[in-house]
Short mmCIF file of C-alpha atoms and ligand atoms in Angstrom, two decimals:
data_model
loop_
_atom_site.label_atom_id
_atom_site.label_comp_id
_atom_site.label_asym_id
_atom_site.label_seq_id
_atom_site.Cartn_x
_atom_site.Cartn_y
_atom_site.Cartn_z
CA MET H 13 -22.20 -66.63 21.23
CA SER H 14 -21.05 -70.15 21.98
CA PHE H 15 -17.54 -71.51 21.31
CA PHE H 16 -18.73 -73.63 18.42
CA SER H 17 -20.51 -70.82 16.60
CA HIS H 18 -17.35 -68.75 16.85
CA LEU H 19 -15.34 -71.68 15.54
CA GLY H 20 -17.76 -72.17 12.65
CA LYS H 21 -17.77 -68.49 11.73
CA TYR H 22 -13.98 -68.45 11.89
CA PHE H 23 -13.73 -71.27 9.39
CA ILE H 24 -16.36 -69.70 7.15
CA MET H 25 -14.26 -66.56 7.18
CA LEU H 26 -11.18 -68.51 6.18
CA LYS H 27 -13.06 -70.22 3.37
CA GLY H 28 -14.59 -66.92 2.15
CA MET H 29 -11.10 -65.46 2.01
CA ILE H 30 -10.02 -67.83 -0.73
CA SER H 31 -11.12 -66.30 -3.99
CA LYS H 32 -9.58 -64.92 -7.12
CA PRO H 33 -8.20 -61.40 -6.66
CA GLU H 34 -9.98 -58.78 -8.72
CA ASN H 35 -6.65 -57.14 -9.53
CA SER H 36 -3.48 -59.02 -8.67
CA LYS H 37 -1.27 -55.95 -8.81
CA LEU H 38 -3.18 -54.19 -6.06
CA TYR H 39 -3.26 -57.32 -3.93
CA TRP H 40 0.51 -57.70 -4.33
CA LYS H 41 0.95 -54.14 -3.21
CA GLU H 42 -1.22 -54.74 -0.16
CA PHE H 43 0.74 -57.92 0.59
CA MET H 44 4.06 -56.04 0.45
CA HIS H 45 2.64 -53.33 2.66
CA GLN H 46 1.60 -55.91 5.25
CA CYS H 47 5.00 -57.61 5.10
CA SER H 48 6.59 -54.34 6.04
CA GLU H 49 3.93 -53.60 8.68
CA ILE H 50 4.21 -57.01 10.33
CA GLY H 51 7.84 -57.87 9.66
CA ILE H 52 9.75 -54.57 9.79
CA GLY H 53 7.24 -53.16 12.27
CA SER H 54 8.08 -55.71 14.95
CA LEU H 55 11.78 -56.04 14.19
CA GLY H 56 12.89 -53.81 17.06
CA ILE H 57 10.96 -55.54 19.84
CA VAL H 58 11.98 -58.98 18.51
CA CYS H 59 15.67 -58.04 18.64
CA ILE H 60 15.50 -56.68 22.12
CA ILE H 61 13.54 -59.63 23.51
CA SER H 62 15.76 -62.26 21.90
CA LEU H 63 18.99 -60.74 23.11
CA PHE H 64 17.67 -60.54 26.66
CA MET H 65 16.14 -63.97 26.70
CA GLY H 66 19.50 -65.42 25.63
CA ALA H 67 21.31 -63.39 28.24
CA VAL H 68 18.97 -64.30 31.04
CA SER H 69 18.92 -67.95 30.26
CA ALA H 70 22.74 -67.91 30.25
CA LEU H 71 22.85 -66.45 33.75
CA GLN H 72 20.18 -68.74 35.13
CA THR H 73 21.61 -71.88 33.60
CA ALA H 74 25.02 -71.07 35.01
CA TYR H 75 23.43 -70.38 38.42
CA GLN H 76 21.80 -73.79 38.43
CA ILE H 77 24.80 -75.82 37.23
CA THR H 78 27.26 -75.56 40.10
CA SER H 79 28.52 -79.11 40.28
CA PRO H 80 32.18 -79.40 39.25
CA PHE H 81 31.41 -82.84 37.73
CA VAL H 82 29.21 -81.42 34.94
CA SER H 83 30.96 -80.27 31.81
CA LYS H 84 30.69 -76.51 31.30
CA LEU H 85 29.88 -77.23 27.66
CA ILE H 86 26.40 -78.15 28.77
CA ILE H 87 25.59 -74.54 29.52
CA ALA H 88 25.89 -73.65 25.85
CA GLN H 89 23.80 -76.63 24.87
CA ILE H 90 21.00 -75.84 27.32
CA ILE H 91 20.86 -72.23 26.08
CA ARG H 92 20.90 -73.36 22.46
CA ASP H 93 18.13 -75.90 22.86
CA THR H 94 15.80 -73.85 25.01
CA VAL H 95 16.18 -70.84 22.69
CA ILE H 96 15.59 -72.88 19.55
CA LEU H 97 12.87 -75.11 20.84
CA GLU H 98 10.80 -72.84 23.03
CA PHE H 99 11.94 -69.29 23.48
CA ALA H 100 12.36 -68.22 19.91
CA PRO H 101 9.14 -69.65 18.44
CA THR H 102 6.73 -69.54 21.38
CA LEU H 103 7.79 -66.53 23.37
CA ILE H 104 8.32 -64.39 20.29
CA CYS H 105 4.92 -65.35 18.89
CA ILE H 106 3.23 -64.57 22.19
CA VAL H 107 4.80 -61.14 22.07
CA LEU H 108 3.71 -60.82 18.43
CA ALA H 109 0.16 -61.67 19.46
CA GLY H 110 0.27 -58.40 21.37
CA VAL H 111 2.20 -56.38 18.79
CA VAL H 112 0.82 -57.67 15.49
CA GLY H 113 -2.45 -59.23 16.68
CA SER H 114 -3.82 -56.17 18.39
CA LYS H 115 -2.87 -54.07 15.35
CA ILE H 116 -4.69 -56.37 12.96
CA ALA H 117 -7.77 -56.58 15.19
CA SER H 118 -8.07 -52.87 15.76
CA GLU H 119 -7.35 -51.97 12.15
CA LEU H 120 -10.03 -54.28 10.83
CA GLY H 121 -12.39 -53.33 13.69
CA ASN H 122 -12.03 -49.70 12.84
CA MET H 123 -12.66 -50.39 9.16
CA ARG H 124 -15.77 -52.37 10.06
CA VAL H 125 -17.22 -49.76 12.42
CA SER H 126 -16.55 -46.84 10.06
CA GLU H 127 -18.17 -48.81 7.20
CA GLN H 128 -14.96 -49.00 5.20
CA ILE H 129 -15.40 -52.75 4.85
CA ASP H 130 -18.94 -52.16 3.53
CA ALA H 131 -17.53 -49.62 1.11
CA ILE H 132 -15.08 -52.25 -0.21
CA GLU H 133 -17.83 -54.83 -0.52
CA ILE H 134 -20.07 -52.43 -2.40
CA MET H 135 -17.38 -51.81 -4.98
CA GLY H 136 -17.64 -55.48 -5.84
CA ILE H 137 -14.41 -56.46 -4.07
CA ASN H 138 -14.26 -59.48 -1.76
CA SER H 139 -13.27 -57.66 1.44
CA LYS H 140 -12.09 -60.80 3.11
CA THR H 141 -9.71 -61.63 0.32
CA TYR H 142 -8.49 -58.07 0.03
CA LEU H 143 -8.08 -57.33 3.75
CA ILE H 144 -7.41 -60.64 5.47
CA LEU H 145 -5.56 -62.81 2.98
CA PRO H 146 -2.57 -60.43 2.53
CA LYS H 147 -2.22 -60.16 6.32
CA ILE H 148 -2.15 -63.91 6.83
CA ALA H 149 0.20 -64.43 3.90
CA ALA H 150 2.52 -61.70 5.13
CA ALA H 151 2.53 -63.20 8.63
CA LEU H 152 3.36 -66.62 7.20
CA ILE H 153 6.33 -65.14 5.36
CA THR H 154 7.72 -62.73 7.90
CA ILE H 155 7.08 -64.32 11.28
CA PRO H 156 9.17 -67.46 10.64
CA MET H 157 11.96 -65.10 9.51
CA LEU H 158 11.62 -63.21 12.75
CA VAL H 159 11.81 -66.52 14.63
CA ILE H 160 15.03 -67.48 12.91
CA LEU H 161 16.41 -64.05 13.73
CA ALA H 162 15.35 -64.56 17.35
CA MET H 163 17.20 -67.88 17.47
CA VAL H 164 20.39 -66.36 16.22
CA LEU H 165 20.16 -63.32 18.50
CA GLY H 166 19.14 -65.41 21.50
CA ILE H 167 22.17 -67.63 21.18
CA TYR H 168 24.33 -64.59 20.51
CA GLY H 169 22.93 -62.89 23.59
CA GLY H 170 23.89 -65.94 25.64
CA ARG H 171 27.38 -65.85 24.17
CA LEU H 172 27.83 -62.20 25.06
CA THR H 173 26.68 -62.78 28.64
CA VAL H 174 28.88 -65.82 29.34
CA GLY H 175 31.87 -63.98 27.95
CA LEU H 176 31.21 -60.76 29.85
CA SER H 177 30.41 -62.33 33.18
CA GLY H 178 33.19 -64.87 32.88
CA ILE H 179 31.02 -67.93 33.34
CA ILE H 180 32.81 -69.73 30.55
CA SER H 181 34.97 -68.52 27.73
CA THR H 182 33.36 -67.74 24.42
CA GLU H 183 35.49 -70.47 22.80
CA THR H 184 34.08 -73.07 25.18
CA TYR H 185 30.58 -71.69 24.43
CA ASP H 186 31.12 -72.02 20.69
CA ARG H 187 32.45 -75.54 21.11
CA GLY H 188 29.42 -76.44 23.22
CA LEU H 189 27.02 -75.11 20.62
CA LYS H 190 28.41 -77.45 17.96
CA GLU H 191 28.19 -80.57 20.11
CA LEU H 192 25.08 -82.77 20.16
CA PHE H 193 23.24 -80.51 17.75
CA LEU H 194 19.98 -81.94 16.40
CA PRO H 195 18.88 -80.32 13.10
CA TYR H 196 15.45 -81.81 13.77
CA ASN H 197 14.98 -79.26 16.54
CA VAL H 198 15.20 -76.43 14.06
CA PHE H 199 12.67 -78.17 11.82
CA PHE H 200 10.36 -78.57 14.80
CA ALA H 201 10.82 -74.92 15.75
CA MET H 202 9.91 -73.85 12.22
CA MET H 203 6.75 -76.00 12.27
CA LYS H 204 5.81 -74.12 15.39
CA ALA H 205 6.67 -70.81 13.81
CA TYR H 206 4.40 -71.39 10.81
CA THR H 207 1.54 -72.62 12.98
CA PHE H 208 1.81 -69.67 15.34
CA ALA H 209 2.16 -67.21 12.46
CA PHE H 210 -1.18 -68.41 11.15
CA ILE H 211 -2.78 -68.18 14.60
CA VAL H 212 -1.35 -64.74 15.29
CA SER H 213 -2.76 -63.30 12.09
CA SER H 214 -6.07 -65.16 11.59
CA ILE H 215 -7.56 -65.01 15.06
CA PRO H 216 -7.19 -61.24 15.49
CA ALA H 217 -8.44 -60.86 11.93
CA TYR H 218 -11.56 -62.73 12.94
CA PHE H 219 -12.15 -60.63 16.00
CA GLY H 220 -11.54 -57.41 14.10
CA TYR H 221 -13.53 -58.26 11.01
CA TYR H 222 -16.70 -59.16 12.92
CA VAL H 223 -16.74 -56.27 15.38
CA LYS H 224 -20.25 -54.96 16.01
CA GLY H 225 -20.86 -51.58 17.61
CA GLY H 226 -18.52 -48.66 18.18
CA SER H 227 -15.05 -47.78 19.33
CA LEU H 228 -15.58 -49.33 22.74
CA GLU H 229 -16.16 -52.66 21.03
CA ILE H 230 -13.00 -52.30 18.94
CA GLY H 231 -10.92 -52.00 22.12
CA ARG H 232 -12.72 -54.85 23.79
CA ASN H 233 -12.39 -57.17 20.78
CA SER H 234 -8.75 -56.31 20.29
CA THR H 235 -7.98 -57.24 23.92
CA LYS H 236 -10.05 -60.38 23.60
CA SER H 237 -8.22 -61.35 20.41
CA VAL H 238 -4.81 -61.06 22.11
CA VAL H 239 -5.95 -63.24 25.03
CA VAL H 240 -7.49 -65.87 22.78
CA THR H 241 -4.46 -65.84 20.49
CA CYS H 242 -2.10 -66.43 23.41
CA VAL H 243 -4.16 -69.26 24.79
CA VAL H 244 -4.43 -70.92 21.39
CA ILE H 245 -0.68 -70.54 20.82
CA LEU H 246 0.06 -72.33 24.11
CA PHE H 247 -2.47 -74.99 23.33
CA ALA H 248 -1.00 -75.53 19.86
CA ASP H 249 2.46 -75.58 21.43
CA TYR H 250 1.42 -78.47 23.60
CA ILE H 251 -0.20 -80.34 20.74
CA LEU H 252 2.79 -79.93 18.47
CA ALA H 253 5.17 -81.04 21.19
CA ALA H 254 3.05 -84.12 21.83
CA LEU H 255 2.83 -84.93 18.13
CA LEU H 256 6.29 -84.16 16.87
CA LEU H 257 8.68 -84.84 19.74
CA MET R 2 -34.11 -49.40 -12.94
CA ILE R 3 -34.43 -50.92 -9.52
CA GLU R 4 -37.68 -52.41 -8.41
CA PHE R 5 -38.35 -53.71 -4.91
CA LYS R 6 -41.40 -55.51 -3.71
CA ASN R 7 -42.69 -55.97 -0.17
CA ILE R 8 -39.41 -55.50 1.62
CA SER R 9 -39.44 -56.17 5.34
CA LYS R 10 -36.51 -56.01 7.70
CA ARG R 11 -36.29 -56.35 11.46
CA PHE R 12 -33.46 -56.12 13.96
CA ASP R 13 -34.23 -58.38 16.90
CA GLU R 14 -37.43 -56.96 18.30
CA LYS R 15 -37.54 -53.85 16.16
CA GLN R 16 -39.41 -53.87 12.88
CA VAL R 17 -37.45 -51.27 10.87
CA LEU R 18 -39.00 -51.77 7.42
CA GLN R 19 -42.44 -53.08 6.75
CA ASP R 20 -43.75 -54.15 3.38
CA VAL R 21 -42.08 -51.38 1.35
CA SER R 22 -42.45 -51.53 -2.43
CA HIS R 23 -41.36 -49.01 -5.04
CA VAL R 24 -39.69 -48.54 -8.41
CA MET R 25 -36.57 -46.43 -8.89
CA TYR R 26 -36.14 -45.26 -12.46
CA SER R 27 -32.96 -44.81 -14.46
CA GLY R 28 -32.01 -41.34 -15.61
CA LYS R 29 -33.89 -39.95 -12.61
CA THR R 30 -32.95 -38.79 -9.16
CA ASN R 31 -35.08 -40.99 -6.89
CA LEU R 32 -35.39 -39.65 -3.36
CA ILE R 33 -36.04 -41.45 -0.11
CA ILE R 34 -37.23 -38.94 2.47
CA GLY R 35 -38.36 -39.37 6.04
CA SER R 36 -37.53 -38.21 9.51
CA SER R 37 -34.50 -39.35 11.42
CA GLY R 38 -34.77 -43.03 12.29
CA SER R 39 -37.51 -43.83 9.78
CA GLY R 40 -35.40 -46.45 8.04
CA LYS R 41 -33.86 -44.68 5.04
CA THR R 42 -30.33 -45.93 5.60
CA VAL R 43 -31.55 -49.44 6.33
CA LEU R 44 -33.63 -49.40 3.12
CA GLN R 45 -30.59 -48.39 1.06
CA LYS R 46 -28.40 -51.01 2.68
CA CYS R 47 -31.05 -53.64 2.03
CA LEU R 48 -31.16 -52.64 -1.65
CA VAL R 49 -27.41 -53.10 -2.09
CA GLY R 50 -27.37 -56.26 0.00
CA LEU R 51 -25.37 -55.03 3.00
CA TYR R 52 -28.34 -56.13 5.09
CA GLU R 53 -30.26 -59.19 4.06
CA VAL R 54 -33.97 -58.60 3.79
CA ASP R 55 -36.32 -60.79 5.82
CA GLU R 56 -38.94 -60.73 3.14
CA GLY R 57 -39.41 -59.27 -0.33
CA GLU R 58 -37.63 -59.14 -3.61
CA ILE R 59 -35.20 -56.70 -5.19
CA ILE R 60 -34.87 -56.53 -8.97
CA TYR R 61 -32.04 -54.74 -10.78
CA ASP R 62 -32.87 -54.24 -14.48
CA GLY R 63 -35.04 -57.30 -14.53
CA LEU R 64 -32.58 -59.54 -12.65
CA SER R 65 -33.57 -60.69 -9.18
CA PHE R 66 -30.85 -59.54 -6.75
CA THR R 67 -32.31 -61.60 -3.98
CA LYS R 68 -31.74 -64.80 -5.98
CA MET R 69 -28.22 -64.02 -7.12
CA ASN R 70 -25.23 -65.96 -5.77
CA ASP R 71 -22.22 -64.22 -4.26
CA GLU R 72 -20.27 -64.07 -7.50
CA GLU R 73 -23.21 -62.55 -9.40
CA LYS R 74 -23.78 -60.03 -6.64
CA LYS R 75 -20.13 -59.09 -6.85
CA MET R 76 -20.38 -58.54 -10.59
CA LEU R 77 -23.47 -56.37 -10.16
CA ARG R 78 -21.82 -54.37 -7.42
CA GLN R 79 -19.03 -53.37 -9.75
CA GLN R 80 -21.69 -51.19 -11.38
CA ILE R 81 -22.76 -49.63 -8.12
CA GLY R 82 -21.43 -46.46 -6.54
CA MET R 83 -22.33 -45.67 -2.98
CA LEU R 84 -21.84 -42.74 -0.65
CA PHE R 85 -22.23 -43.74 2.99
CA GLN R 86 -23.81 -41.53 5.61
CA GLY R 87 -20.48 -41.43 7.47
CA SER R 88 -18.47 -41.10 4.22
CA ALA R 89 -16.49 -44.36 4.90
CA LEU R 90 -13.29 -43.05 3.37
CA PHE R 91 -10.22 -45.31 3.67
CA ASP R 92 -8.34 -43.45 6.35
CA SER R 93 -4.96 -44.96 5.44
CA MET R 94 -5.17 -43.37 1.98
CA THR R 95 -5.02 -39.76 0.77
CA VAL R 96 -7.95 -38.10 -0.96
CA GLU R 97 -6.36 -38.98 -4.28
CA GLY R 98 -5.78 -42.57 -3.16
CA ASN R 99 -9.40 -42.90 -2.10
CA VAL R 100 -10.83 -41.63 -5.39
CA LYS R 101 -8.28 -43.57 -7.43
CA PHE R 102 -8.89 -46.85 -5.61
CA PRO R 103 -11.83 -48.07 -7.78
CA LEU R 104 -9.87 -47.07 -10.89
CA ASP R 105 -6.81 -48.99 -9.70
CA MET R 106 -8.93 -52.01 -8.92
CA PHE R 107 -11.10 -52.18 -12.01
CA THR R 108 -9.40 -50.41 -14.89
CA LYS R 109 -6.20 -51.01 -16.82
CA ASP R 110 -5.67 -47.32 -17.59
CA LYS R 111 -2.29 -45.72 -17.44
CA GLU R 112 -1.33 -43.99 -14.21
CA SER R 113 -1.44 -40.55 -15.85
CA GLU R 114 -4.94 -41.17 -17.21
CA LYS R 115 -6.17 -42.25 -13.80
CA ILE R 116 -4.75 -39.13 -12.15
CA LYS R 117 -6.43 -37.02 -14.84
CA LYS R 118 -9.75 -38.70 -14.14
CA VAL R 119 -9.33 -38.24 -10.38
CA ASN R 120 -8.59 -34.54 -10.82
CA GLU R 121 -11.64 -34.23 -13.05
CA VAL R 122 -14.04 -35.58 -10.46
CA LEU R 123 -12.36 -33.70 -7.66
CA GLU R 124 -12.93 -30.56 -9.64
CA ARG R 125 -16.58 -31.46 -10.05
CA VAL R 126 -17.03 -31.75 -6.28
CA ASN R 127 -15.12 -28.51 -5.75
CA LEU R 128 -12.08 -30.03 -4.08
CA VAL R 129 -9.19 -28.96 -6.34
CA GLY R 130 -5.80 -29.17 -4.64
CA THR R 131 -6.72 -31.48 -1.78
CA ASN R 132 -5.18 -34.54 -3.46
CA ASN R 133 -2.56 -35.23 -0.81
CA LYS R 134 -4.64 -34.61 2.28
CA LEU R 135 -5.61 -37.46 4.55
CA PRO R 136 -9.26 -37.96 5.50
CA SER R 137 -8.41 -36.98 9.09
CA GLN R 138 -7.37 -33.57 7.83
CA LEU R 139 -10.70 -32.89 6.15
CA SER R 140 -13.95 -31.35 7.44
CA GLY R 141 -17.11 -33.44 7.52
CA GLY R 142 -18.51 -31.78 4.42
CA MET R 143 -15.25 -32.27 2.53
CA LYS R 144 -15.24 -35.98 3.42
CA LYS R 145 -18.77 -36.23 2.05
CA ARG R 146 -17.64 -34.72 -1.21
CA VAL R 147 -14.61 -37.05 -1.48
CA GLY R 148 -17.07 -39.90 -0.85
CA ILE R 149 -19.22 -38.65 -3.77
CA ALA R 150 -16.14 -38.32 -5.99
CA ARG R 151 -15.19 -41.92 -5.17
CA ALA R 152 -18.71 -43.15 -5.83
CA ILE R 153 -19.03 -41.55 -9.28
CA VAL R 154 -15.48 -41.96 -10.56
CA LEU R 155 -16.30 -45.14 -12.50
CA ASN R 156 -19.63 -43.76 -13.82
CA PRO R 157 -21.72 -46.45 -12.13
CA LYS R 158 -25.04 -47.60 -13.47
CA PHE R 159 -26.59 -47.37 -9.98
CA LEU R 160 -25.71 -44.59 -7.60
CA PHE R 161 -26.69 -44.64 -3.92
CA CYS R 162 -26.18 -41.53 -1.82
CA ASP R 163 -26.98 -41.45 1.88
CA GLU R 164 -27.51 -37.80 2.80
CA PRO R 165 -25.06 -36.33 0.28
CA ASN R 166 -25.54 -32.78 1.52
CA SER R 167 -25.93 -33.05 5.22
CA GLY R 168 -23.23 -30.92 6.80
CA LEU R 169 -22.78 -28.75 3.73
CA ASP R 170 -23.50 -25.04 3.43
CA PRO R 171 -26.46 -24.13 1.17
CA GLN R 172 -24.25 -23.14 -1.70
CA THR R 173 -22.10 -26.31 -1.75
CA SER R 174 -25.21 -28.27 -1.11
CA MET R 175 -26.82 -26.93 -4.28
CA LEU R 176 -23.61 -27.68 -6.18
CA ILE R 177 -23.64 -31.28 -5.05
CA ASP R 178 -27.34 -31.67 -5.85
CA LYS R 179 -26.74 -30.31 -9.32
CA LEU R 180 -23.70 -32.55 -9.80
CA ILE R 181 -25.61 -35.65 -8.85
CA HIS R 182 -28.53 -34.57 -11.04
CA ASP R 183 -26.21 -33.89 -13.99
CA VAL R 184 -24.31 -37.19 -13.84
CA THR R 185 -27.60 -39.03 -13.45
CA ILE R 186 -28.88 -37.67 -16.71
CA GLU R 187 -25.54 -37.70 -18.50
CA PHE R 188 -24.87 -41.41 -17.83
CA ASN R 189 -28.51 -42.49 -17.48
CA MET R 190 -27.86 -43.69 -13.93
CA THR R 191 -30.41 -44.96 -11.49
CA THR R 192 -29.72 -42.65 -8.59
CA ILE R 193 -31.17 -43.11 -5.17
CA ILE R 194 -30.71 -40.39 -2.60
CA ASN R 195 -31.61 -40.35 1.09
CA THR R 196 -32.21 -36.87 2.28
CA HIS R 197 -34.04 -34.60 4.63
CA ASP R 198 -32.87 -31.51 2.88
CA MET R 199 -35.99 -29.73 1.61
CA ASN R 200 -34.06 -27.79 -0.92
CA SER R 201 -32.91 -30.98 -2.65
CA VAL R 202 -36.44 -32.35 -2.46
CA MET R 203 -37.77 -29.36 -4.36
CA GLU R 204 -34.83 -29.07 -6.80
CA ILE R 205 -34.17 -32.62 -7.85
CA GLY R 206 -37.06 -34.69 -6.55
CA ASN R 207 -38.13 -36.63 -9.66
CA ASN R 208 -39.51 -39.60 -7.85
CA ILE R 209 -39.92 -39.35 -4.12
CA ILE R 210 -40.81 -41.99 -1.58
CA TYR R 211 -41.69 -40.84 1.88
CA LEU R 212 -41.01 -43.34 4.70
CA LYS R 213 -42.68 -43.06 8.05
CA ASP R 214 -41.79 -45.53 10.77
CA GLY R 215 -40.51 -48.00 8.15
CA LYS R 216 -43.66 -47.86 6.03
CA LYS R 217 -44.20 -46.22 2.66
CA GLU R 218 -46.48 -43.32 3.47
CA TRP R 219 -46.52 -41.34 0.24
CA THR R 220 -44.93 -41.21 -3.17
CA GLY R 221 -44.82 -38.64 -5.96
CA ASN R 222 -42.63 -35.85 -7.29
CA SER R 223 -41.62 -32.42 -6.05
CA LYS R 224 -44.66 -30.74 -7.67
CA ASP R 225 -47.04 -33.19 -6.07
CA ILE R 226 -45.64 -32.45 -2.63
CA ILE R 227 -47.00 -28.92 -2.65
CA PHE R 228 -50.51 -30.10 -3.27
CA SER R 229 -50.34 -33.19 -1.18
CA GLU R 230 -53.16 -33.65 1.29
CA ASN R 231 -51.15 -36.13 3.37
CA LYS R 232 -50.99 -34.69 6.90
CA ASN R 233 -47.87 -36.53 7.99
CA LEU R 234 -46.00 -35.52 4.86
CA ASN R 235 -47.07 -31.88 5.23
CA ASP R 236 -45.97 -31.78 8.83
CA PHE R 237 -42.63 -33.33 7.89
CA ILE R 238 -41.84 -31.18 4.87
CA PHE R 239 -43.28 -27.88 5.85
CA ALA R 240 -42.20 -28.02 9.47
CA SER R 241 -41.17 -24.34 9.72
CA GLU R 242 -43.50 -21.38 9.37
CA PHE R 243 -41.25 -20.01 6.66
CA LEU R 244 -41.79 -23.11 4.55
CA GLN R 245 -45.55 -23.11 5.29
CA ASP R 246 -45.72 -19.59 3.88
CA ALA R 247 -43.68 -20.64 0.85
CA LYS R 248 -46.08 -23.45 0.23
CA GLU R 249 -49.14 -21.20 0.42
CA MET R 250 -47.52 -18.77 -1.97
CA ARG R 251 -46.85 -21.52 -4.44
CA MET R 252 -50.40 -22.77 -4.18
CA LEU R 253 -51.82 -19.31 -4.74
CA GLU R 254 -49.54 -18.87 -7.74
CA ALA R 255 -50.71 -22.15 -9.17
CA LYS R 256 -54.36 -21.15 -8.70
CA GLY R 257 -53.70 -17.81 -10.36
CA LYS R 258 -52.28 -19.57 -13.36
CA LYS R 259 -55.31 -21.80 -13.69
CA SER R 260 -57.92 -19.08 -13.64
N1 ATP A 2 -27.64 -52.47 12.69
C1 ATP A 2 -28.76 -52.16 13.38
N2 ATP A 2 -29.18 -52.91 14.40
C2 ATP A 2 -30.28 -52.60 15.05
N3 ATP A 2 -31.09 -51.58 14.79
C3 ATP A 2 -30.79 -50.79 13.76
C4 ATP A 2 -29.58 -51.03 12.99
N4 ATP A 2 -29.50 -50.08 12.05
C5 ATP A 2 -30.58 -49.31 12.20
N5 ATP A 2 -31.36 -49.70 13.22
C6 ATP A 2 -32.61 -49.09 13.64
O1 ATP A 2 -33.41 -48.91 12.50
C7 ATP A 2 -34.09 -47.68 12.54
C8 ATP A 2 -33.86 -46.90 11.25
O2 ATP A 2 -32.53 -46.54 11.14
P1 ATP A 2 -31.94 -45.78 9.88
O3 ATP A 2 -30.50 -45.67 10.13
O4 ATP A 2 -32.43 -46.43 8.68
O5 ATP A 2 -32.62 -44.37 9.99
P2 ATP A 2 -32.51 -43.16 8.97
O6 ATP A 2 -33.84 -42.96 8.39
O7 ATP A 2 -31.39 -43.36 8.06
O8 ATP A 2 -32.21 -41.94 9.93
P3 ATP A 2 -31.21 -40.70 9.72
O9 ATP A 2 -31.92 -39.73 8.93
O10 ATP A 2 -31.03 -40.20 11.12
O11 ATP A 2 -29.99 -41.24 9.14
C9 ATP A 2 -33.58 -46.95 13.79
O12 ATP A 2 -34.58 -47.01 14.72
C10 ATP A 2 -32.40 -47.73 14.23
O13 ATP A 2 -32.38 -47.78 15.63
MG1 MG A 3 -29.56 -42.58 7.74
#
């Protein structure tokens, strides 16, 4: 199928997803369930990655800044800005494309292949609304929260590292963090987080929902969805940077 | 009552259904029989709209299904119960969760009433005490029966069953046939069953359509089958020698009664 027919089908799926829930209580329950699946489910990996990305960027920044004429405060600022602007939103969402995206794609793919989606349709329930909408909504709520957490932990990881390895004192680090801080950067990072959250949930949902064939196809589509999601995230990253910076 | 006229359906090169017309009556167990691959499942899925027909019209109680918009189809489907050939249970939910799902979605009953109703249908399909099992912990035949329980829990107006007793032992199979037959009469449902189980054909075949290579080859009821002259149908139904003998016995009996 060509790129444009995929794109068209993707938007038709999104449009078909918007309809009145047959029973709001059950949809709410499903939404909460997805919040815990997506949010709590990827909490561990997000914590580990953010601590390490803060730590590594601390070491590497210190390694690159050797000149005695540059204020040591700049190390803290570089860590802060790279973590907030790029590492926390983009890197975390690329990881989530693997963690959350593949789960969404294979779950929906399995439901399609084993006719569970047909069973839902036959009951007179809009399967797109019931299965996809709560996932996207949950991603839009929880992924930005995870990104904020990643920012905090990333900066904290940097602080731990500079303190432990004696690059600069933690007091200097803290002072550096407060200097030249642009709140707009956080706003920009959150714009990215919301955009990526939508991409990370809706693209795998598309690949999962429209699986044709058997279990082989589920695996293939779930891999494909992760690849496409990552590429689209990077592309959107570029566009947002060009538009908003 | 479901009426369909001149239904045709093809997948790419393969013509699966060709010009099939028939009427399925309410309060009756309507059977679709035919050998494996003859198009029974595709016909059922066309009738409920999971596959779009290439040609032909489907009419539910005088309303044209083919002409309905999505919202109207959705409303109609809330009166349909369906058992899939592969059961299609929700594998994230327990047996109880599966059977209760339609009740949760479409009724405002109290939780205790819903549980009572679930236990009632589970008892009817002979699955008492499996409430908290997951589908992965069930045998194929048990999954089928949970599927039936889920399909009938809301007393649908139209009931579709794709091979309800494949994979069941003869005794359970009879039980399921009887259950489907009973609810059909009790709630005046229009029931459509795909089967190649000859026992069911003889026991509950009120209105049978025989498909061969996607075409309607024969129609009638279980009594007509015995006296049918149609060679294909005879070969299909009375494939074993044992059944051939049974048929001859029945025919002799009938002749004896006449004279
Ligand atoms: N989604 C599909 N795409 C392409 N061909 C299909 C599809 N579904 C069914 N067919 C073809 O249609 C024909 C009829 O299939 P169907 O599943 O209706 O058979 P059946 O009568 O239900 O058989 P069984 O008794 O084994 O279940 C088969 O030849 C099958 O290959
Ligand atoms: Mg079949």
